[in-house]
Amino acid sequence: MSSDLLLIKNGRVVDPGRNIDQVSSILVRDGRISVVGEVTADVIPEGCPTIDAAGLVVSPGFIDIHCHLREPGFEYKETIATGTKAGARGGFTSLCCMPNTEPPIDNAAVVDLIRRRTREDAIVRVHPIGCVTKGRKGKALAEMEELASAGVVAFSDDGDPVYDSNIMRLALTYSADLGIPITNHCEDHSLAKNGVMAEGWVATRLGLPGIPAAAEEAMMARDISLAELTGGRLHLAHLTTAGAVVLLRQARERGVNVTAEVCPHHLTITDKWVLGNMGVESGGASTQAYDTSTKVYPPLRSGRDVEVLIEGLAEGVIDCIATDHAPHELVSKQVTFNEAAFGISVLETALGSSLQLVHSGKMSLSALVERLTVGPARVLGPAFNEFAALEPGTPADIVIFDPDAEWEVDPSEFESKGKNTPLRGTTLKGKVLTTIVDGEIVYSASPRSKS
């Protein structure tokens, strides 16, 4: 559909950045939002394409500040083309891609390559994240100023932590000058060792090596201390433990410049899912135990951890939801649990999973939308504000979803190459129907439109 004109009428417009939650209409003209509110007949151009959003939610497009698009180097797992199609199907209009590619995103040339591939293949916005260290090897800082000039929106060695404390200190010092956050994968490898799931009774019952909560919390405490020392911008990736929320809350109270994210799977499923039966205890491991689609890094944790993470997100201690979308080809998961690759394909299930918090009364719908839009924009900086609000004059990045629509997760229908999800066969409540970028419909599930 042409991006010149589009009217979205009668939808429940949820725009947390402007404190709007009301039935309204939106007129899009030339890829930008023209009117929000009552759109009278005299301002609607003749023949304007129209989407009737009655009974649906209309919000700013979601922003994912942590996903893996795998390109360049691992195109058999995902590409910018397939990953952005998956993002659009999930309601995401902006994706920030991690640099654990081959070659890694540690110089301007690779940034330029990703930008070129984005122009050629992407249907949503793609923002590259640059490496903290050269080659993600943890030995020396990458050329952070060069990467910033090339357009990266954050720095990370995700998949591995920045292990050297002095390098992390230097990176945070640079981040204060560059105004770009450092996002670290907080895990002390000397504590995690060869762990493949969360340490606890489930791991013991299954005979699998566990990763203790202290592995995350010890490095997180170090990073918070270094951020406090340097005044740098620290962003903590994929929190999973109750203790991590305590550390984050305390740092916020001291005024440390720190933000954090949590993933849908760490909010909605637990380590019991590794036993099989989708987390329902049956006295022991089921025949579906050791499901490698539940193997993720950092791991699924206990019900108590999930409860505290939800509380932290609802209170705003945790800033945003990020997918950590980690697609893999089939053979990386069809092996033993110890040998399987870490990661879950999340972009297309993120909304349905996260809406569980709304349907269970643990968060309001407006708060959830805030954590998917304004929250990530706040982490990334003022340049992203225009993508997180439905304000006249801003780019028309919009998602329309039915919060009550039920659908069964069938990975064979995913746009992503990665079919690795523990949610296969489950029923989620909440479905994206239309995703719009720059006024153009890039995804439509069941169009309710007319010309």
CSV table of C-alpha atoms in Angstrom, one decimal:
chain,number,residue,atom,x,y,z
A,1,MET,CA,0.0,0.0,0.0
A,2,SER,CA,1.3,3.5,-0.8
A,3,SER,CA,2.8,5.4,2.0
A,4,ASP,CA,1.4,8.7,0.7
A,5,LEU,CA,-1.9,8.6,2.6
A,6,LEU,CA,-3.3,6.3,5.3
A,7,LEU,CA,-6.2,6.7,7.8
A,8,ILE,CA,-6.3,4.5,10.9
A,9,LYS,CA,-9.7,5.1,12.5
A,10,ASN,CA,-11.5,4.1,15.7
A,11,GLY,CA,-8.5,2.4,17.4
A,12,ARG,CA,-7.5,2.5,21.0
A,13,VAL,CA,-4.5,4.7,20.7
A,14,VAL,CA,-2.0,3.8,23.4
A,15,ASP,CA,0.9,6.3,23.3
A,16,PRO,CA,2.7,6.3,26.7
A,17,GLY,CA,5.2,8.9,25.7
A,18,ARG,CA,2.3,11.4,25.4
A,19,ASN,CA,0.1,10.0,28.1
A,20,ILE,CA,-2.6,9.1,25.6
A,21,ASP,CA,-4.8,6.1,26.0
A,22,GLN,CA,-8.1,6.7,24.2
A,23,VAL,CA,-10.2,5.8,21.2
A,24,SER,CA,-8.9,8.0,18.4
A,25,SER,CA,-7.9,8.2,14.7
A,26,ILE,CA,-4.6,8.8,13.0
A,27,LEU,CA,-4.0,10.3,9.6
A,28,VAL,CA,-0.7,9.6,7.9
A,29,ARG,CA,0.6,11.7,5.1
A,30,ASP,CA,3.8,11.2,3.2
A,31,GLY,CA,5.2,8.7,5.7
A,32,ARG,CA,4.7,10.9,8.7
A,33,ILE,CA,1.9,11.3,11.2
A,34,SER,CA,-0.3,14.2,10.3
A,35,VAL,CA,-3.2,14.2,12.7
A,36,VAL,CA,-3.8,12.3,16.0
A,37,GLY,CA,-7.3,12.6,17.4
A,38,GLU,CA,-10.5,13.5,15.6
A,39,VAL,CA,-10.0,13.4,11.9
A,40,THR,CA,-12.8,15.3,10.3
A,41,ALA,CA,-14.1,14.6,6.9
A,42,ASP,CA,-12.8,17.8,5.5
A,43,VAL,CA,-9.1,16.8,6.2
A,44,ILE,CA,-9.5,13.3,4.8
A,45,PRO,CA,-8.3,13.3,1.1
A,46,GLU,CA,-10.6,11.6,-1.4
A,47,GLY,CA,-9.8,8.0,-1.9
A,48,CYS,CA,-7.6,7.8,1.3
A,49,PRO,CA,-6.9,4.2,2.2
A,50,THR,CA,-8.4,3.3,5.5
A,51,ILE,CA,-7.8,0.8,8.3
A,52,ASP,CA,-10.7,0.2,10.6
A,53,ALA,CA,-9.0,-0.4,14.0
A,54,ALA,CA,-12.2,-0.7,16.1
A,55,GLY,CA,-11.5,-3.0,19.0
A,56,LEU,CA,-7.8,-3.0,18.4
A,57,VAL,CA,-4.8,-1.2,20.0
A,58,VAL,CA,-2.8,1.3,18.0
A,59,SER,CA,0.6,2.2,19.4
A,60,PRO,CA,4.1,3.3,18.3
A,61,GLY,CA,6.1,0.6,16.6
A,62,PHE,CA,8.1,-1.5,19.1
A,63,ILE,CA,11.8,-1.0,19.4
A,64,ASP,CA,14.0,-4.0,20.1
A,65,ILE,CA,17.4,-3.0,21.5
A,66,HIS,CA,18.8,-6.5,21.5
A,67,CYS,CA,18.5,-9.0,18.7
A,68,HIS,CA,20.8,-11.2,16.6
A,69,LEU,CA,20.3,-10.9,12.8
A,70,ARG,CA,23.4,-13.1,12.2
A,71,GLU,CA,24.5,-11.2,9.0
A,72,PRO,CA,27.3,-11.1,8.0
A,73,GLY,CA,28.7,-14.5,8.4
A,74,PHE,CA,25.9,-16.7,9.7
A,75,GLU,CA,23.3,-16.3,7.0
A,76,TYR,CA,22.3,-19.9,7.4
A,77,LYS,CA,20.8,-19.0,10.8
A,78,GLU,CA,19.2,-15.6,9.8
A,79,THR,CA,19.6,-12.7,7.5
A,80,ILE,CA,18.7,-9.0,7.6
A,81,ALA,CA,15.9,-9.8,5.2
A,82,THR,CA,14.4,-12.7,7.2
A,83,GLY,CA,15.1,-11.1,10.6
A,84,THR,CA,13.3,-7.9,9.7
A,85,LYS,CA,10.3,-9.8,8.3
A,86,ALA,CA,10.2,-11.6,11.6
A,87,GLY,CA,10.4,-8.2,13.4
A,88,ALA,CA,7.6,-6.8,11.4
A,89,ARG,CA,5.4,-9.8,12.1
A,90,GLY,CA,6.1,-9.2,15.8
A,91,GLY,CA,5.3,-5.5,15.7
A,92,PHE,CA,8.9,-4.2,15.8
A,93,THR,CA,9.7,-1.3,13.6
A,94,SER,CA,13.3,-0.8,14.9
A,95,LEU,CA,15.8,-3.6,15.5
A,96,CYS,CA,19.2,-3.1,17.1
A,97,CYS,CA,21.5,-5.9,16.0
A,98,MET,CA,24.3,-7.4,18.1
A,99,PRO,CA,27.8,-7.5,16.7
A,100,ASN,CA,28.6,-11.2,17.2
A,101,THR,CA,28.8,-11.7,13.5
A,102,GLU,CA,31.7,-12.8,11.2
A,103,PRO,CA,33.4,-10.4,10.8
A,104,PRO,CA,32.2,-8.8,14.0
A,105,ILE,CA,31.0,-5.2,13.9
A,106,ASP,CA,34.2,-3.7,15.1
A,107,ASN,CA,35.0,-1.2,12.4
A,108,ALA,CA,33.2,1.3,10.1
A,109,ALA,CA,33.4,-1.0,7.0
A,110,VAL,CA,31.2,-3.6,8.6
A,111,VAL,CA,28.8,-0.9,9.8
A,112,ASP,CA,28.6,0.3,6.2
A,113,LEU,CA,28.0,-3.3,5.0
A,114,ILE,CA,25.1,-3.7,7.4
A,115,ARG,CA,23.6,-0.3,6.3
A,116,ARG,CA,23.9,-1.3,2.6
A,117,ARG,CA,22.2,-4.7,3.3
A,118,THR,CA,19.5,-2.9,5.3
A,119,ARG,CA,18.8,-0.5,2.4
A,120,GLU,CA,18.6,-3.5,0.0
A,121,ASP,CA,16.7,-6.1,2.1
A,122,ALA,CA,15.2,-4.8,5.3
A,123,ILE,CA,11.5,-3.9,5.8
A,124,VAL,CA,12.0,-2.3,9.2
A,125,ARG,CA,14.7,-0.1,10.6
A,126,VAL,CA,18.0,-1.7,11.5
A,127,HIS,CA,20.5,-0.1,13.9
A,128,PRO,CA,23.9,-1.8,14.3
A,129,ILE,CA,25.5,-2.2,17.7
A,130,GLY,CA,29.3,-2.0,17.7
A,131,CYS,CA,31.9,-4.2,19.5
A,132,VAL,CA,33.4,-3.0,22.7
A,133,THR,CA,36.7,-4.8,22.0
A,134,LYS,CA,38.4,-5.7,18.7
A,135,GLY,CA,37.1,-8.9,17.3
A,136,ARG,CA,35.1,-9.3,20.5
A,137,LYS,CA,38.2,-10.9,22.0
A,138,GLY,CA,38.3,-8.8,25.1
A,139,LYS,CA,42.0,-7.8,24.7
A,140,ALA,CA,41.8,-4.2,23.4
A,141,LEU,CA,39.2,-1.6,22.9
A,142,ALA,CA,37.6,-1.3,19.4
A,143,GLU,CA,37.8,2.1,17.7
A,144,MET,CA,34.8,3.3,19.5
A,145,GLU,CA,34.9,6.9,18.1
A,146,GLU,CA,35.1,5.5,14.6
A,147,LEU,CA,32.2,3.2,15.2
A,148,ALA,CA,30.2,6.1,16.8
A,149,SER,CA,30.8,8.2,13.7
A,150,ALA,CA,29.7,5.3,11.5
A,151,GLY,CA,26.4,5.2,13.3
A,152,VAL,CA,26.3,2.5,15.9
A,153,VAL,CA,23.8,3.0,18.6
A,154,ALA,CA,25.4,1.1,21.4
A,155,PHE,CA,28.5,-1.0,22.2
A,156,SER,CA,28.6,-4.6,23.3
A,157,ASP,CA,30.5,-7.8,23.1
A,158,ASP,CA,27.3,-9.7,23.7
A,159,GLY,CA,27.6,-13.5,23.8
A,160,ASP,CA,30.6,-12.9,25.9
A,161,PRO,CA,31.2,-10.4,28.7
A,162,VAL,CA,33.8,-7.7,28.7
A,163,TYR,CA,35.9,-9.6,31.2
A,164,ASP,CA,38.8,-7.3,31.8
A,165,SER,CA,37.8,-4.7,34.4
A,166,ASN,CA,40.2,-2.0,33.2
A,167,ILE,CA,38.9,-2.4,29.6
A,168,MET,CA,35.4,-2.0,30.9
A,169,ARG,CA,36.4,1.0,32.8
A,170,LEU,CA,37.9,2.6,29.7
A,171,ALA,CA,34.9,1.7,27.6
A,172,LEU,CA,32.5,3.4,30.1
A,173,THR,CA,34.7,6.4,30.2
A,174,TYR,CA,34.5,6.7,26.4
A,175,SER,CA,30.7,6.2,26.6
A,176,ALA,CA,30.3,9.3,28.8
A,177,ASP,CA,32.0,11.3,26.0
A,178,LEU,CA,30.2,9.7,23.1
A,179,GLY,CA,26.8,9.6,24.7
A,180,ILE,CA,26.3,5.9,23.6
A,181,PRO,CA,25.6,3.1,26.1
A,182,ILE,CA,27.8,0.1,26.9
A,183,THR,CA,25.6,-3.0,27.2
A,184,ASN,CA,27.3,-5.9,28.8
A,185,HIS,CA,26.5,-9.6,29.0
A,186,CYS,CA,27.0,-9.9,32.7
A,187,GLU,CA,28.4,-13.4,33.4
A,188,ASP,CA,31.4,-14.4,35.3
A,189,HIS,CA,32.7,-17.3,33.4
A,190,SER,CA,34.8,-18.6,36.3
A,191,LEU,CA,31.5,-19.2,38.1
A,192,ALA,CA,29.4,-20.2,35.1
A,193,LYS,CA,32.1,-22.7,33.9
A,194,ASN,CA,30.5,-25.2,31.6
A,195,GLY,CA,26.9,-24.6,32.9
A,196,VAL,CA,24.1,-25.2,30.4
A,197,MET,CA,21.1,-24.2,32.5
A,198,ALA,CA,20.3,-22.5,35.8
A,199,GLU,CA,21.8,-24.0,38.9
A,200,GLY,CA,19.1,-25.5,41.1
A,201,TRP,CA,17.0,-28.5,41.8
A,202,VAL,CA,15.9,-28.9,38.2
A,203,ALA,CA,19.5,-29.0,36.9
A,204,THR,CA,20.4,-31.5,39.7
A,205,ARG,CA,17.5,-33.8,38.8
A,206,LEU,CA,18.4,-33.8,35.2
A,207,GLY,CA,22.1,-34.2,35.9
A,208,LEU,CA,23.0,-31.0,34.0
A,209,PRO,CA,25.8,-28.5,35.0
A,210,GLY,CA,24.2,-25.3,36.4
A,211,ILE,CA,25.0,-21.6,36.1
A,212,PRO,CA,24.6,-20.0,39.5
A,213,ALA,CA,22.8,-16.6,39.9
A,214,ALA,CA,26.0,-15.3,41.4
A,215,ALA,CA,27.7,-15.5,37.9
A,216,GLU,CA,25.3,-12.8,36.7
A,217,GLU,CA,25.2,-10.8,39.9
A,218,ALA,CA,29.0,-10.6,40.5
A,219,MET,CA,29.8,-9.1,37.1
A,220,MET,CA,26.8,-6.9,37.3
A,221,ALA,CA,28.0,-5.5,40.6
A,222,ARG,CA,31.4,-4.9,39.1
A,223,ASP,CA,29.9,-3.0,36.1
A,224,ILE,CA,27.7,-0.9,38.3
A,225,SER,CA,30.8,0.1,40.4
A,226,LEU,CA,32.7,1.0,37.3
A,227,ALA,CA,29.8,3.1,36.0
A,228,GLU,CA,29.6,4.9,39.3
A,229,LEU,CA,33.4,5.5,39.1
A,230,THR,CA,33.4,6.8,35.5
A,231,GLY,CA,30.0,8.4,35.1
A,232,GLY,CA,29.6,6.3,31.9
A,233,ARG,CA,26.4,5.0,30.4
A,234,LEU,CA,25.9,1.4,31.4
A,235,HIS,CA,23.1,-0.8,30.1
A,236,LEU,CA,22.6,-4.2,31.5
A,237,ALA,CA,21.5,-6.9,29.1
A,238,HIS,CA,18.9,-9.7,29.7
A,239,LEU,CA,18.5,-9.7,33.5
A,240,THR,CA,17.5,-13.1,34.9
A,241,THR,CA,17.8,-13.1,38.7
A,242,ALA,CA,16.1,-11.7,41.7
A,243,GLY,CA,19.4,-10.5,43.0
A,244,ALA,CA,20.1,-8.6,39.8
A,245,VAL,CA,16.9,-6.5,40.4
A,246,VAL,CA,18.1,-5.7,43.9
A,247,LEU,CA,21.5,-4.5,42.7
A,248,LEU,CA,19.8,-2.4,39.9
A,249,ARG,CA,17.4,-0.8,42.4
A,250,GLN,CA,20.2,0.1,44.7
A,251,ALA,CA,22.3,1.6,41.9
A,252,ARG,CA,19.3,3.7,40.8
A,253,GLU,CA,18.8,5.0,44.3
A,254,ARG,CA,22.5,6.1,44.4
A,255,GLY,CA,22.1,7.9,41.1
A,256,VAL,CA,24.2,5.6,39.0
A,257,ASN,CA,23.7,6.1,35.2
A,258,VAL,CA,22.5,2.6,34.6
A,259,THR,CA,19.6,1.1,32.6
A,260,ALA,CA,18.5,-2.5,32.1
A,261,GLU,CA,16.4,-4.9,30.0
A,262,VAL,CA,14.6,-8.2,30.5
A,263,CYS,CA,13.4,-10.7,27.9
A,264,PRO,CA,9.9,-12.1,27.4
A,265,HIS,CA,11.1,-15.7,28.1
A,266,HIS,CA,12.7,-14.7,31.4
A,267,LEU,CA,9.3,-13.1,32.4
A,268,THR,CA,7.0,-15.9,31.5
A,269,ILE,CA,8.7,-19.3,31.6
A,270,THR,CA,11.0,-21.0,34.1
A,271,ASP,CA,13.8,-23.6,34.4
A,272,LYS,CA,11.0,-26.2,35.0
A,273,TRP,CA,10.4,-26.1,31.3
A,274,VAL,CA,13.6,-28.1,30.8
A,275,LEU,CA,11.9,-31.0,32.5
A,276,GLY,CA,9.2,-31.0,29.8
A,277,ASN,CA,5.5,-30.7,30.1
A,278,MET,CA,5.8,-26.9,29.6
A,279,GLY,CA,6.8,-26.4,33.2
A,280,VAL,CA,4.0,-28.4,34.8
A,281,GLU,CA,5.5,-30.7,37.4
A,282,SER,CA,4.6,-34.4,37.1
A,283,GLY,CA,6.8,-36.0,39.7
A,284,GLY,CA,9.9,-36.2,37.5
A,285,ALA,CA,11.3,-35.5,34.1
A,286,SER,CA,8.9,-36.2,31.2
A,287,THR,CA,9.7,-37.8,27.8
A,288,GLN,CA,9.9,-34.2,26.6
A,289,ALA,CA,12.7,-33.3,29.0
A,290,TYR,CA,16.0,-31.9,27.8
A,291,ASP,CA,14.2,-29.9,25.2
A,292,THR,CA,17.0,-27.9,23.6
A,293,SER,CA,14.7,-25.1,22.6
A,294,THR,CA,14.7,-24.2,26.3
A,295,LYS,CA,18.4,-23.8,26.3
A,296,VAL,CA,19.1,-20.0,26.4
A,297,TYR,CA,21.9,-17.8,27.5
A,298,PRO,CA,21.5,-16.5,30.2
A,299,PRO,CA,19.4,-19.4,31.3
A,300,LEU,CA,15.7,-19.7,32.3
A,301,ARG,CA,15.5,-19.4,36.1
A,302,SER,CA,13.2,-20.1,39.0
A,303,GLY,CA,9.7,-19.0,39.6
A,304,ARG,CA,10.8,-16.6,42.3
A,305,ASP,CA,13.3,-15.0,39.9
A,306,VAL,CA,10.5,-14.5,37.4
A,307,GLU,CA,8.2,-12.9,40.0
A,308,VAL,CA,10.9,-10.4,41.0
A,309,LEU,CA,11.8,-9.6,37.4
A,310,ILE,CA,8.1,-8.8,36.7
A,311,GLU,CA,7.9,-6.6,39.8
A,312,GLY,CA,11.0,-4.7,38.6
A,313,LEU,CA,9.6,-4.2,35.1
A,314,ALA,CA,6.2,-3.1,36.4
A,315,GLU,CA,7.8,-0.6,38.8
A,316,GLY,CA,10.1,0.8,36.1
A,317,VAL,CA,13.3,-0.3,37.8
A,318,ILE,CA,13.9,-2.4,34.6
A,319,ASP,CA,13.5,0.0,31.7
A,320,CYS,CA,12.4,-2.1,28.8
A,321,ILE,CA,11.7,-5.5,27.2
A,322,ALA,CA,14.2,-6.7,24.7
A,323,THR,CA,13.9,-10.0,22.8
A,324,ASP,CA,17.5,-11.3,22.6
A,325,HIS,CA,16.1,-13.0,19.4
A,326,ALA,CA,18.7,-15.7,18.8
A,327,PRO,CA,17.8,-17.8,15.7
A,328,HIS,CA,19.6,-21.1,14.9
A,329,GLU,CA,19.5,-23.6,12.2
A,330,LEU,CA,18.0,-27.0,12.9
A,331,VAL,CA,21.2,-29.0,13.5
A,332,SER,CA,22.4,-26.6,16.2
A,333,LYS,CA,19.4,-27.7,18.4
A,334,GLN,CA,19.0,-31.4,17.3
A,335,VAL,CA,21.8,-32.6,19.5
A,336,THR,CA,22.2,-33.3,23.2
A,337,PHE,CA,21.3,-30.6,25.7
A,338,ASN,CA,25.0,-30.1,26.6
A,339,GLU,CA,26.0,-29.7,22.9
A,340,ALA,CA,23.1,-27.6,21.8
A,341,ALA,CA,23.5,-23.9,20.9
A,342,PHE,CA,22.1,-21.4,23.3
A,343,GLY,CA,19.2,-19.2,22.1
A,344,ILE,CA,15.5,-18.8,21.4
A,345,SER,CA,13.7,-17.3,18.4
A,346,VAL,CA,11.6,-14.5,20.0
A,347,LEU,CA,10.6,-11.7,17.7
A,348,GLU,CA,7.4,-13.2,16.5
A,349,THR,CA,6.2,-14.4,20.0
A,350,ALA,CA,7.4,-11.4,22.1
A,351,LEU,CA,4.0,-9.5,22.2
A,352,GLY,CA,1.9,-12.6,22.9
A,353,SER,CA,4.3,-13.7,25.6
A,354,SER,CA,4.6,-10.3,27.2
A,355,LEU,CA,0.8,-9.7,27.2
A,356,GLN,CA,0.5,-12.5,29.8
A,357,LEU,CA,1.6,-9.9,32.3
A,358,VAL,CA,-1.4,-7.7,31.3
A,359,HIS,CA,-3.9,-10.4,31.2
A,360,SER,CA,-2.8,-11.6,34.6
A,361,GLY,CA,-3.1,-8.1,36.1
A,362,LYS,CA,0.6,-7.7,36.8
A,363,MET,CA,1.0,-4.7,34.5
A,364,SER,CA,-1.3,-2.3,32.7
A,365,LEU,CA,-1.4,-2.3,28.9
A,366,SER,CA,-0.1,1.2,28.8
A,367,ALA,CA,2.9,0.3,30.9
A,368,LEU,CA,3.7,-2.7,28.7
A,369,VAL,CA,3.6,-0.6,25.6
A,370,GLU,CA,5.9,1.9,27.4
A,371,ARG,CA,8.5,-0.8,28.0
A,372,LEU,CA,8.4,-1.7,24.3
A,373,THR,CA,8.7,1.8,23.0
A,374,VAL,CA,9.6,4.7,25.3
A,375,GLY,CA,11.7,2.5,27.5
A,376,PRO,CA,14.1,1.3,24.8
A,377,ALA,CA,14.2,4.8,23.2
A,378,ARG,CA,15.2,6.3,26.6
A,379,VAL,CA,18.1,3.8,26.8
A,380,LEU,CA,19.3,4.6,23.3
A,381,GLY,CA,19.1,8.4,23.6
A,382,PRO,CA,17.1,11.4,22.3
A,383,ALA,CA,17.6,10.5,18.6
A,384,PHE,CA,15.1,7.6,19.1
A,385,ASN,CA,12.3,9.7,20.7
A,386,GLU,CA,10.7,10.3,17.4
A,387,PHE,CA,10.2,6.6,16.9
A,388,ALA,CA,8.6,6.1,20.3
A,389,ALA,CA,5.6,8.4,20.1
A,390,LEU,CA,2.6,9.1,17.8
A,391,GLU,CA,3.2,12.8,17.5
A,392,PRO,CA,2.4,14.9,14.4
A,393,GLY,CA,5.5,15.3,12.3
A,394,THR,CA,7.2,12.2,13.4
A,395,PRO,CA,7.8,9.1,11.2
A,396,ALA,CA,4.7,6.9,11.0
A,397,ASP,CA,6.1,3.8,12.7
A,398,ILE,CA,2.9,2.2,14.0
A,399,VAL,CA,1.7,-1.2,15.2
A,400,ILE,CA,-1.9,-2.4,15.4
A,401,PHE,CA,-2.6,-5.4,17.5
A,402,ASP,CA,-5.5,-7.3,19.0
A,403,PRO,CA,-4.6,-7.9,22.7
A,404,ASP,CA,-7.3,-10.6,23.0
A,405,ALA,CA,-6.7,-12.6,19.9
A,406,GLU,CA,-5.6,-16.2,20.6
A,407,TRP,CA,-3.3,-18.1,18.3
A,408,GLU,CA,-1.2,-21.2,18.5
A,409,VAL,CA,2.5,-20.9,18.0
A,410,ASP,CA,3.6,-22.8,14.9
A,411,PRO,CA,7.3,-22.2,14.2
A,412,SER,CA,6.8,-23.5,10.6
A,413,GLU,CA,4.9,-20.3,10.0
A,414,PHE,CA,7.7,-18.0,11.3
A,415,GLU,CA,9.3,-15.5,9.0
A,416,SER,CA,12.6,-16.1,10.9
A,417,LYS,CA,14.9,-18.8,9.7
A,418,GLY,CA,15.1,-19.8,13.4
A,419,LYS,CA,12.3,-22.2,14.4
A,420,ASN,CA,13.9,-22.7,17.9
A,421,THR,CA,11.2,-21.8,20.4
A,422,PRO,CA,9.9,-23.7,23.5
A,423,LEU,CA,6.5,-22.2,22.8
A,424,ARG,CA,5.7,-24.6,20.0
A,425,GLY,CA,2.1,-25.7,20.3
A,426,THR,CA,1.2,-23.2,23.1
A,427,THR,CA,-1.6,-20.7,22.8
A,428,LEU,CA,-0.7,-17.0,23.2
A,429,LYS,CA,-3.2,-14.2,23.7
A,430,GLY,CA,-2.3,-11.1,21.7
A,431,LYS,CA,-1.5,-10.9,18.1
A,432,VAL,CA,0.0,-8.2,15.8
A,433,LEU,CA,-2.3,-7.5,12.8
A,434,THR,CA,-0.5,-4.6,11.0
A,435,THR,CA,3.0,-3.1,11.2
A,436,ILE,CA,3.7,0.2,9.5
A,437,VAL,CA,7.1,1.8,8.9
A,438,ASP,CA,7.4,5.3,7.5
A,439,GLY,CA,3.7,5.1,6.6
A,440,GLU,CA,4.0,2.0,4.6
A,441,ILE,CA,2.4,-1.3,5.6
A,442,VAL,CA,5.2,-3.8,5.9
A,443,TYR,CA,3.2,-6.6,7.6
A,444,SER,CA,-0.5,-7.4,7.6
A,445,ALA,CA,-2.0,-10.5,9.2
A,446,SER,CA,-5.6,-10.2,8.4
A,447,PRO,CA,-6.3,-6.8,6.8
A,448,ARG,CA,-9.3,-4.8,8.0
A,449,SER,CA,-8.8,-2.1,5.4
A,450,LYS,CA,-10.6,-0.6,2.4
A,451,SER,CA,-9.5,1.8,-0.3
